[in-house]
Amino acid sequence: MNALEHIGARPILTRSSNMIRRAAKVIFPGVGAFGTGMKILRKKHLDTLIKQICLDGKPFLGICLGMQLLFESSEEAPHTRGLSIFKGVAKRFRVRKVPHMGWNKVEVMNKTPLFQGLNKNFFTYFVHSYYINAKDKTTLIGRTQYGGQFASVVATGNCYGVQFHPERSGENGLRILENFVKRC
Amino acid sequence: MLTKRIIPCLDVDDGYVVKGIRFQDIRKVGNAVKLGARYAQQGADELVFLDITATTERRQTLVSLVQKVAREIFIPFTVGGGIRKLKDMERLLKSGADKVAINTAAVKRPALIKEAAKSFGSQFVVLSIDAKKSGHQSWIVTTHGGRRKTNRDALDWALKAESLGAGEIMLNIIDADGTTQGYDLEATRQFSQRLKIPVIASGGAGNLNDIFQVLTKGKADAALAASIFHYGTYTVKQVKQYLKKRGVAIRI
């Protein structure tokens, strides 16, 4: 919220379907666990709403868990179905030190208004134990290396997902938020 | 690839950063939020704010500090200093802190780590350990700012904290006087090799090579430094450029 206000946006924090439906753009931050996250979305009927928003082309940005929930499922919650807006699953890192915590590079794979003004490789801040393996490579617009390569930025239409935390990624992060608010 | 983190540490007394050897020659350096913002702008990867306010108003001053920092600084920051209860941790996180560091309170009641990890998530919980050398390749846990010794082995304590859900360990090796002498490479290396969670080395870097050594030989994931920045000996940028030149994965 602070980051959005800092770049001049007027964000509203809400759980209300009505507010979300009326909003010009939607940001879906996520911290926590896949299973609990989906449970809450289903309970409040926000799952169908989010799918509709993305289908309608309203600008949507999922952050961290908010991005993972847009996929089909996660090793974190084996019997839970995600929103399946993107094809692919979330897997747990099989690297020595988990979570993936700190600054790492996003390698730009595809041009997008979200990356306006950023370099071909730019640093952002990550904190996560599960990563996305995007099945549909046309949706992969940014990737990062930790152990192997994983999807750090995905997009389909006006629906975006970023694995890192733009609100914690200094100037690069603020730029991405600004691009989402002003250019997407 | 994941880079090593350079983290300026700010001791804060009532909103102002203070510098000086513990309890001696304490001087105000500047406004904590402004200084933090400057370090962030210079390329600091994270910030740590340690509250050393001695008054009973501590809790509120720390919350206001966190709110101010969250409004102006957009890199991760950790707060610590006399945090004792789960409720206090919750309030600080809700006010905008990314991580909360606990020390003495956790030694007194280790279950606090588990409760915090369960309530907020491991990534929000940093266990800070003040350890003193106590024999060949072993260190003992101290509390109350290094003034009281326990009979706990520091490495065992760190491993226990990891199993309880701590997200990171901040390791501060102190000497006989309770002041920090510089990073302890052997300690850092041992802890980093045994733990699966990140280790932040703390301990008064004297020069650029100290930081280089603790991140390479010491295998630390991050280096905390205070005086070297507050005294203006080096800027964050200079430290990072030096490290990058010597082949350390650094965000520049």
XYZ file of C-alpha atoms in Angstrom:
436
model
C 0.000 0.000 0.000
C 2.794 2.403 0.934
C 4.608 1.653 -2.292
C 1.503 2.288 -4.387
C 0.770 5.561 -2.623
C 4.391 6.547 -3.049
C 4.096 6.286 -6.821
C 0.914 8.307 -6.810
C -1.747 5.639 -7.058
C -4.853 5.562 -4.850
C -5.064 1.960 -3.687
C -7.952 0.470 -1.749
C -7.384 -2.630 0.345
C -10.449 -4.823 0.076
C -12.009 -8.302 0.225
C -15.270 -7.152 -1.246
C -16.309 -8.656 -4.584
C -18.140 -5.474 -5.433
C -15.115 -3.280 -4.910
C -12.979 -5.653 -6.931
C -15.522 -5.737 -9.749
C -15.665 -1.946 -9.885
C -11.923 -1.414 -9.667
C -9.995 -0.224 -12.713
C -7.106 -2.551 -11.894
C -6.538 -5.271 -9.354
C -3.432 -6.263 -7.429
C -3.457 -9.573 -5.622
C -0.645 -9.819 -3.091
C -0.092 -13.142 -1.439
C 1.859 -14.285 1.526
C 1.155 -17.576 3.189
C 0.259 -20.999 1.927
C -1.348 -22.280 -1.276
C -3.929 -24.446 0.452
C -5.179 -21.786 2.832
C -5.082 -19.171 0.099
C -7.345 -21.159 -2.241
C -9.663 -22.075 0.610
C -10.246 -18.412 1.425
C -10.712 -17.450 -2.229
C -13.288 -20.198 -2.748
C -15.106 -19.324 0.457
C -15.544 -15.718 -0.652
C -16.259 -16.685 -4.281
C -13.237 -14.642 -5.296
C -11.912 -17.565 -7.327
C -14.574 -17.258 -10.016
C -14.307 -13.469 -9.849
C -10.547 -13.473 -10.475
C -10.950 -15.871 -13.405
C -13.599 -13.581 -14.856
C -11.468 -10.463 -14.379
C -8.558 -12.028 -16.250
C -10.843 -13.302 -19.015
C -12.370 -9.833 -19.389
C -8.917 -8.325 -19.787
C -8.999 -6.080 -16.731
C -5.401 -5.407 -15.626
C -4.535 -7.871 -12.885
C -1.247 -8.360 -11.022
C -0.608 -11.363 -8.777
C 2.366 -11.070 -6.393
C 4.315 -13.968 -4.856
C 1.685 -16.451 -3.627
C -0.792 -14.328 -5.590
C 1.058 -15.419 -8.743
C 1.272 -19.091 -7.737
C -2.467 -19.283 -7.073
C -3.053 -18.350 -10.726
C -1.601 -21.727 -11.716
C -2.990 -25.258 -11.584
C -1.653 -26.663 -8.339
C 1.225 -26.671 -5.878
C 3.314 -29.341 -4.181
C 2.604 -27.339 -1.055
C -1.064 -28.449 -1.098
C -1.301 -31.629 -3.159
C -5.088 -31.921 -3.234
C -5.895 -28.298 -3.899
C -6.710 -26.927 -7.320
C -5.442 -23.437 -8.171
C -7.175 -20.917 -10.400
C -5.625 -22.505 -13.516
C -5.448 -19.224 -15.423
C -1.906 -20.282 -16.300
C -0.742 -23.813 -17.121
C 1.877 -25.225 -14.795
C 2.468 -26.155 -11.174
C 4.374 -24.885 -8.170
C 7.180 -27.088 -6.894
C 9.311 -26.894 -3.787
C 12.928 -25.801 -4.272
C 15.319 -28.715 -4.012
C 18.275 -26.489 -3.206
C 20.259 -26.486 0.034
C 19.035 -23.192 1.437
C 15.270 -22.727 1.356
C 13.530 -20.295 1.076
C 14.994 -18.432 -1.846
C 15.493 -15.214 0.070
C 17.249 -12.111 -1.161
C 17.990 -10.208 -4.349
C 18.204 -12.094 -7.616
C 18.073 -11.193 -11.301
C 15.047 -11.381 -13.526
C 16.042 -12.125 -17.101
C 13.571 -10.542 -19.509
C 12.255 -13.097 -22.009
C 9.578 -10.993 -23.679
C 8.782 -7.320 -24.021
C 5.897 -6.048 -21.962
C 4.671 -2.683 -20.662
C 5.393 -3.980 -17.172
C 9.137 -3.825 -17.863
C 9.259 -0.351 -19.385
C 12.414 1.473 -18.357
C 14.120 -1.575 -16.872
C 17.259 -3.342 -18.114
C 17.266 -6.722 -19.840
C 18.364 -8.177 -16.502
C 17.194 -6.463 -13.361
C 17.341 -7.216 -9.639
C 14.298 -7.785 -7.455
C 13.692 -9.187 -3.961
C 12.453 -12.746 -3.535
C 11.181 -14.701 -0.532
C 9.625 -18.044 -1.418
C 10.038 -21.765 -0.936
C 8.044 -22.888 -3.980
C 8.670 -21.941 -7.581
C 6.657 -22.049 -10.780
C 7.416 -24.238 -13.726
C 5.388 -22.554 -16.471
C 4.122 -25.140 -18.952
C 3.147 -22.661 -21.642
C 6.359 -20.895 -22.633
C 4.482 -18.084 -24.358
C 3.360 -16.914 -20.921
C 6.921 -16.833 -19.587
C 8.128 -13.249 -19.718
C 10.794 -13.286 -17.024
C 12.944 -16.028 -15.541
C 15.383 -16.326 -12.645
C 18.060 -18.771 -11.594
C 18.112 -20.533 -8.208
C 19.124 -24.138 -8.522
C 17.607 -24.261 -11.964
C 15.623 -21.656 -13.892
C 12.138 -20.802 -12.726
C 9.384 -18.492 -13.923
C 9.698 -15.173 -12.120
C 7.279 -13.203 -14.324
C 4.315 -14.553 -16.303
C 1.652 -12.856 -18.360
C -1.378 -13.684 -20.425
C -3.378 -10.828 -21.888
C -3.558 -8.230 -19.140
C -3.094 -10.735 -16.358
C 0.383 -10.627 -14.808
C 2.134 -12.618 -12.149
C 5.434 -11.760 -10.438
C 7.146 -14.128 -8.037
C 9.203 -11.378 -6.375
C 7.965 -8.537 -4.169
C 7.887 -5.300 -6.166
C 7.030 -3.337 -3.026
C 10.323 -4.485 -1.531
C 12.486 -4.242 -4.624
C 13.641 -0.653 -4.362
C 13.582 1.435 -7.532
C 13.020 -1.504 -9.891
C 10.012 -2.621 -7.899
C 8.481 0.840 -7.746
C 8.987 1.128 -11.507
C 7.102 -2.104 -12.102
C 4.213 -0.967 -9.909
C 4.176 2.355 -11.681
C 4.140 0.611 -15.064
C 1.252 -1.588 -13.961
C -0.732 1.400 -12.755
C 0.035 3.702 -15.680
C 0.729 1.491 -18.685
C -1.078 -1.829 -18.419
C 22.002 -16.061 -9.067
C 21.147 -15.091 -5.502
C 23.445 -12.321 -4.317
C 25.044 -11.796 -0.921
C 23.314 -9.091 1.081
C 24.903 -6.001 2.604
C 22.823 -4.814 5.532
C 23.491 -1.563 7.421
C 22.455 -1.850 11.042
C 21.096 1.219 12.804
C 20.951 1.427 16.598
C 18.042 3.710 17.263
C 17.275 5.704 20.386
C 14.001 7.573 20.184
C 14.097 7.981 16.417
C 17.781 8.879 16.183
C 20.628 6.664 15.153
C 23.341 6.551 17.752
C 26.897 5.380 17.396
C 29.530 4.541 19.903
C 30.751 1.629 21.955
C 27.942 0.315 24.132
C 27.215 2.769 26.957
C 30.233 4.898 26.208
C 30.674 7.889 24.013
C 27.188 7.620 22.572
C 26.527 10.260 19.989
C 23.609 10.977 17.725
C 24.362 10.384 14.082
C 21.132 11.434 12.508
C 17.464 10.798 11.964
C 16.942 7.045 11.637
C 14.469 7.181 8.768
C 16.535 9.650 6.758
C 19.746 7.709 7.269
C 18.024 4.455 6.408
C 16.646 6.004 3.240
C 20.114 7.198 2.296
C 21.593 3.726 2.714
C 18.733 2.274 0.664
C 19.417 4.784 -2.063
C 23.122 3.881 -1.988
C 22.256 0.265 -2.668
C 21.785 -1.393 0.736
C 20.031 -4.739 0.282
C 18.158 -4.604 3.573
C 18.192 -2.572 6.767
C 18.133 -3.544 10.419
C 16.835 -1.125 13.043
C 17.724 -2.074 16.594
C 15.833 -0.228 19.260
C 17.978 0.740 22.209
C 15.519 3.186 23.764
C 15.819 2.712 27.488
C 12.444 4.093 28.426
C 9.118 2.397 28.961
C 7.759 4.190 25.914
C 9.894 1.871 23.822
C 7.035 -0.071 22.312
C 5.291 2.950 20.872
C 8.455 4.637 19.614
C 9.420 1.488 17.773
C 5.983 1.196 16.157
C 6.109 4.837 14.993
C 9.580 4.305 13.632
C 8.396 1.275 11.684
C 5.428 3.169 10.254
C 7.662 6.018 9.120
C 10.223 3.674 7.574
C 7.522 1.728 5.728
C 6.226 4.932 4.174
C 9.571 5.994 2.751
C 11.788 2.981 2.281
C 11.072 0.177 -0.189
C 13.672 -2.447 0.591
C 13.191 -5.115 3.274
C 13.845 -4.075 6.859
C 14.076 -5.919 10.167
C 13.382 -4.474 13.594
C 14.689 -5.744 16.895
C 15.703 -4.675 20.355
C 13.939 -5.840 23.496
C 11.041 -7.486 21.700
C 9.451 -9.884 24.141
C 5.898 -10.803 23.229
C 4.062 -12.247 20.260
C 1.654 -9.321 20.364
C 4.499 -6.842 19.983
C 5.843 -8.761 17.024
C 2.409 -8.776 15.428
C 2.032 -5.045 15.875
C 5.413 -4.343 14.324
C 4.734 -6.571 11.338
C 1.307 -5.013 10.830
C 2.912 -1.571 10.984
C 5.114 -2.503 8.061
C 8.203 -4.329 9.300
C 9.283 -7.185 7.038
C 11.008 -9.165 9.751
C 11.260 -9.080 13.514
C 14.426 -10.069 15.371
C 14.225 -11.630 18.811
C 17.077 -12.552 21.139
C 16.859 -12.753 24.929
C 13.098 -13.370 24.886
C 13.615 -16.482 22.750
C 16.394 -17.825 24.955
C 14.081 -17.434 27.934
C 11.185 -19.054 26.128
C 12.126 -20.902 22.914
C 8.465 -21.669 22.183
C 8.160 -18.001 21.203
C 9.986 -18.838 17.966
C 7.534 -21.605 17.139
C 4.548 -19.436 17.955
C 5.833 -16.567 15.856
C 6.686 -18.830 12.912
C 3.233 -20.390 13.100
C 1.395 -17.059 13.391
C 3.310 -15.036 10.849
C 5.488 -17.410 8.887
C 9.148 -18.317 9.268
C 10.274 -15.661 6.830
C 9.271 -12.984 9.330
C 11.208 -14.383 12.274
C 14.915 -13.708 12.749
C 16.742 -15.163 15.705
C 19.573 -12.958 16.849
C 22.322 -14.701 18.820
C 25.020 -12.965 20.865
C 27.657 -15.624 21.322
C 30.972 -15.663 23.140
C 33.865 -17.967 22.416
C 34.162 -20.628 25.086
C 36.760 -23.100 24.027
C 38.045 -24.653 20.877
C 35.502 -24.165 18.105
C 32.607 -23.671 20.466
C 30.608 -20.650 21.452
C 28.225 -20.008 24.270
C 24.958 -18.057 24.159
C 24.741 -14.789 26.109
C 21.719 -12.606 26.800
C 20.854 -9.086 27.880
C 23.164 -7.473 25.403
C 25.977 -9.871 26.068
C 26.070 -9.176 29.777
C 24.796 -12.555 30.958
C 26.237 -15.937 30.089
C 24.111 -19.037 29.742
C 25.327 -22.585 29.498
C 23.816 -23.148 26.066
C 25.975 -24.026 23.136
C 25.335 -21.396 20.465
C 25.382 -23.743 17.475
C 22.951 -26.138 19.171
C 20.741 -23.166 19.948
C 20.802 -22.022 16.336
C 19.908 -25.516 15.118
C 17.102 -25.718 17.636
C 15.791 -22.331 16.523
C 15.833 -23.544 12.917
C 13.778 -26.593 13.842
C 11.308 -24.357 15.696
C 10.782 -22.301 12.569
C 13.192 -19.367 12.665
C 13.651 -17.957 9.169
C 17.178 -16.586 9.591
C 19.963 -16.463 12.143
C 21.761 -13.200 12.941
C 25.048 -14.198 14.489
C 26.938 -11.721 16.625
C 30.179 -12.912 18.191
C 31.184 -10.770 21.138
C 34.397 -10.644 23.079
C 35.236 -10.549 26.752
C 34.112 -6.968 27.222
C 30.761 -7.509 25.596
C 31.751 -5.459 22.602
C 32.107 -6.769 19.111
C 35.529 -7.284 17.695
C 34.834 -8.071 14.122
C 33.360 -11.057 12.371
C 34.380 -14.485 13.619
C 35.072 -16.400 10.423
C 35.284 -19.826 12.024
C 31.988 -19.423 13.871
C 30.184 -18.035 10.841
C 31.483 -20.794 8.625
C 30.413 -23.555 11.000
C 26.966 -22.096 11.510
C 26.457 -21.499 7.793
C 27.444 -25.043 6.938
C 25.223 -26.701 9.508
C 22.129 -24.520 9.081
C 19.736 -24.661 6.133
C 18.432 -21.171 6.823
C 20.386 -18.008 5.960
C 23.054 -16.721 8.319
C 23.605 -12.988 8.702
C 27.047 -12.213 10.075
C 27.142 -9.392 12.585
C 30.109 -8.059 14.444
C 31.713 -4.787 13.532
C 33.473 -4.957 10.222
C 36.621 -2.894 10.432
C 37.458 -2.811 6.778
C 36.443 -3.996 3.328
C 38.469 -7.181 3.511
C 36.625 -8.204 6.704
C 33.335 -8.129 4.835
C 34.856 -10.009 1.914
C 36.185 -12.729 4.212
C 32.975 -13.284 6.128
C 30.974 -13.711 2.913
C 33.498 -16.074 1.325
C 35.559 -17.935 3.899
C 32.818 -17.412 6.498
C 30.125 -18.534 4.037
C 27.651 -16.037 5.446
C 24.619 -15.162 3.299
C 24.650 -11.570 4.439
C 26.870 -9.137 6.312
C 25.582 -6.645 8.847
C 27.678 -3.531 9.393
C 27.215 -0.359 11.392
C 30.186 1.847 12.269
C 31.852 1.390 8.927
C 28.845 3.161 7.396
C 27.810 5.501 10.229
C 31.344 6.829 10.657
C 31.446 7.431 6.935
C 34.491 5.202 6.449
C 32.928 3.686 3.357
C 29.675 4.112 1.517
C 27.457 1.123 0.775
C 28.313 1.616 -2.875
C 32.058 1.423 -2.222
C 31.683 -1.761 -0.204
C 29.643 -3.381 -2.963
C 31.975 -2.311 -5.733
C 34.920 -3.740 -3.815
C 33.137 -7.046 -3.259
C 32.014 -7.290 -6.857
C 35.569 -6.674 -8.045
C 36.747 -9.542 -5.889
C 34.212 -11.882 -7.442
C 31.414 -11.927 -4.879
C 27.859 -12.157 -6.268
C 26.572 -8.704 -5.385
C 23.648 -6.579 -6.505
C 24.944 -3.469 -8.170
